[in-house]
Amino acid sequence: MKISRVVMIIPTYNEKENISKLIPVLQQVFSRVPKKYEMHILIVDDSSPDGTGNVVEKFSLSNKNVHLLTNPKKGGLGAAYMRGMTEAFGPLKADLIFEFDADFSHDPEKIPEFLQKIDEGYEFVLGSRYIPGGSIPPNWGWHRKFLSIYGNLFINLVLTTLAVHDWTTGYRAITKKVYIAVRDEMKGERFTGYTWQIGFLHKAMRKGFKITEVPFKFVDRTMGHSKLGAEYIKNTFMYIVKVRLQEIFAMRVFKFGMVGGLGFVINTLGLFLFSRLPVVVSLSNALYTTTKLSMVNVSGLAAALGAECAIISNFTWNNLWTFHDRKLTSAWSIFPKFIQFNLASFGAVAIQFLVVGAGTAVTGQTTFWRFFWLVVATAIGMVLNYIVYSTFIWKVKKPHPAV
């Protein structure tokens, strides 16, 4: 039977009274977990002036599974967990860690249930207050209940996910595999406080790890003082909004839309400039004389020429930005692809010519109607172009099968 080492990481600051009672309680729970788990306790103390570290040192003398890691100064929750994980997965050789509060707000009796979920193949287990079986203290004031409940709802809405019910929970079990995948992304000032909980979970979710929740009843502390304040709320709000905006800006569809927006501006300018050029007016008149089609007019021809200018812009910026991970670099690849790009975009040019030409033939060639029909044609063309570009021009290259 493989023995898995589990380390309970407990950050502390002035928790002398709580920690002296918590360690014996945890040891009792450890005696009831499956024997394949070797349970340890790691206290990460921010040099508490009340002597919390001294209490832990005394316990460690008679309990070989109790460890103390002292930070020279108070660095916040995120910094404490980062140091704790580095110590746990490093020198202590942990396979799994728990994030756990020192103030008895997390029910130690739930530890075996967390371990059961790990046995079932989950890689990240959350203690949740907001699923059946979980709860928050009934004595909480309305403002704290509001912030907790609607704060989690806000996070779900902004990050567009319903997979997690309790983003801010500090009761967690995390495998080494998750830690290794996420740790390098957790460096930075914004993760030194309570945004650690949200940031770490969000990054683990984006990497596709198996995550589940275990219900628990959150208990308010009876000793010591809560470290939660207004700064936490502000930092959390700013982080959530910032990270979502970064995700949106990084999305290929968003980039495609931005490039298309620039192309639309160029297309619009082209429509109005070309429609005023004598050579374009003369050419459109000649074409109309030949075809006798009302849709063959100066607006349609100018729209088609403006579309070609937009195509050149779109090809350049899509190659440099939207599809930068598939960027064409050599002249031998750029030129053929540009020709292919133009051919693929022919549909958009034809749509511009037909929609703007036919539309203005019916409604008249005023500035308003020219712009209106250009918008309609562009909307149709953008959908067509995105499908064609991502499928043919900047397609993902399949790896060659191994010989």
XYZ file of C-alpha atoms in Angstrom, residues 97-288:
192
model
C -1.930 19.648 1.302
C -4.896 21.177 3.092
C -5.540 24.865 3.520
C -7.000 25.192 6.998
C -7.863 28.027 9.386
C -6.569 28.126 12.946
C -9.732 29.596 14.464
C -11.977 26.480 14.328
C -14.112 27.961 11.553
C -13.301 24.816 9.525
C -14.698 21.542 10.822
C -11.805 19.064 11.336
C -14.261 16.158 11.236
C -14.675 16.775 7.504
C -11.050 15.862 6.740
C -11.834 12.164 6.015
C -14.539 13.269 3.561
C -11.999 15.417 1.693
C -9.626 12.456 1.515
C -12.419 10.263 0.178
C -12.882 12.694 -2.710
C -9.148 12.512 -3.421
C -9.465 8.714 -3.495
C -12.231 9.121 -6.071
C -9.803 10.881 -8.411
C -10.438 14.555 -7.692
C -7.377 16.809 -7.655
C -8.790 19.865 -5.895
C -11.440 19.622 -3.158
C -13.256 22.658 -1.769
C -15.141 22.941 1.494
C -18.336 24.723 0.485
C -20.776 26.705 2.593
C -23.225 27.107 -0.272
C -24.225 23.589 -1.265
C -26.742 21.343 0.559
C -25.268 20.417 3.930
C -23.166 23.573 4.181
C -24.008 26.814 5.957
C -22.781 30.157 7.246
C -23.207 31.340 10.863
C -26.774 32.519 11.580
C -25.401 35.312 13.778
C -23.614 37.014 10.895
C -24.818 40.542 10.213
C -26.798 41.187 7.045
C -23.863 43.038 5.451
C -21.491 40.095 5.917
C -24.061 37.624 4.607
C -24.694 39.891 1.630
C -20.994 40.234 0.822
C -20.350 36.507 1.155
C -23.361 35.204 -0.773
C -23.569 37.850 -3.482
C -19.793 38.145 -3.665
C -19.608 34.513 -4.792
C -22.493 35.084 -7.196
C -20.679 38.116 -8.622
C -17.517 36.050 -9.177
C -19.495 33.338 -10.978
C -21.184 35.896 -13.212
C -18.011 37.791 -14.118
C -15.946 34.645 -14.706
C -18.910 33.030 -16.509
C -18.883 29.740 -14.634
C -21.292 27.896 -12.352
C -18.940 25.012 -11.577
C -17.986 26.374 -8.131
C -20.367 27.559 -5.412
C -17.828 28.877 -2.891
C -14.894 30.776 -4.402
C -13.723 32.367 -1.169
C -13.616 29.261 1.003
C -10.330 28.717 2.812
C -10.968 25.024 3.486
C -9.285 23.120 0.648
C -7.349 20.013 -0.313
C -4.864 20.433 -3.173
C -2.713 17.785 -4.842
C 0.929 18.287 -5.752
C 0.031 18.074 -9.438
C -2.194 21.157 -9.136
C 0.416 23.081 -7.150
C 3.165 22.431 -9.710
C 0.910 23.565 -12.563
C -0.214 26.787 -10.869
C 2.651 27.950 -8.626
C 4.573 30.025 -11.183
C 1.432 32.005 -12.013
C 0.840 32.886 -8.359
C 3.845 35.176 -8.071
C 3.019 38.847 -7.781
C 1.846 41.439 -5.298
C -1.858 40.973 -6.026
C -1.748 37.426 -4.657
C -0.263 38.247 -1.253
C -3.677 38.811 0.351
C -7.047 37.069 0.279
C -7.185 37.178 -3.526
C -4.956 34.111 -3.232
C -8.015 31.884 -2.751
C -9.801 33.123 -5.856
C -6.696 33.387 -8.030
C -5.378 29.908 -7.243
C -8.763 28.267 -7.815
C -9.403 30.186 -11.038
C -6.064 29.169 -12.533
C -6.576 25.533 -11.532
C -10.005 25.556 -13.186
C -8.630 27.030 -16.402
C -6.070 24.222 -16.555
C -8.820 21.610 -16.438
C -8.161 19.925 -13.089
C -10.907 17.810 -11.528
C -12.546 19.932 -8.832
C -15.358 19.066 -6.435
C -16.954 20.437 -3.281
C -17.648 19.029 0.176
C -20.323 20.731 2.310
C -19.334 22.084 5.710
C -20.872 24.357 8.310
C -18.735 27.445 8.732
C -18.333 28.414 12.398
C -17.471 31.947 13.456
C -14.351 32.332 15.595
C -14.827 32.507 19.370
C -11.287 33.660 20.201
C -8.996 36.193 18.533
C -9.951 38.689 15.859
C -10.907 38.331 12.205
C -8.406 39.739 9.678
C -11.065 40.393 7.027
C -11.498 44.052 6.128
C -12.567 46.563 3.488
C -9.215 46.204 1.713
C -10.064 42.552 1.003
C -13.338 43.496 -0.681
C -11.680 46.153 -2.843
C -8.768 43.927 -3.877
C -11.078 41.021 -4.682
C -13.358 43.164 -6.845
C -10.415 44.683 -8.721
C -8.784 41.297 -9.285
C -11.945 39.635 -10.619
C -12.694 42.446 -13.055
C -9.062 42.698 -14.174
C -8.589 38.975 -14.770
C -11.841 38.740 -16.728
C -10.880 41.672 -18.945
C -7.494 40.036 -19.555
C -9.238 36.816 -20.580
C -11.549 38.668 -22.943
C -8.680 40.612 -24.528
C -6.768 37.356 -25.017
C -9.683 35.611 -26.747
C -9.159 34.989 -30.453
C -12.720 36.021 -31.279
C -12.191 39.353 -29.464
C -8.971 39.994 -31.394
C -10.703 39.052 -34.619
C -13.453 41.530 -33.793
C -10.951 44.311 -33.066
C -9.118 43.697 -36.332
C -12.444 43.534 -38.107
C -13.429 46.828 -36.471
C -10.321 48.480 -37.881
C -11.099 46.922 -41.234
C -14.618 48.326 -41.034
C -13.258 51.841 -40.452
C -10.959 51.445 -43.466
C -13.822 50.000 -45.481
C -16.099 52.910 -44.560
C -13.486 55.513 -45.453
C -12.854 53.669 -48.702
C -16.550 53.666 -49.561
C -16.895 57.423 -49.224
C -13.507 58.322 -50.732
C -13.725 55.992 -53.741
C -17.309 57.055 -54.469
C -15.979 60.585 -55.025
C -13.109 59.665 -57.345
C -13.866 60.534 -61.005
C -12.202 57.351 -62.250
C -14.468 55.189 -60.059
C -17.556 57.145 -61.109
C -16.597 56.741 -64.779
C -15.928 53.018 -64.355
C -19.234 52.426 -62.592
C -21.092 54.308 -65.332
C -19.364 52.193 -67.971
C -20.275 48.988 -66.142
C -23.883 50.099 -65.769
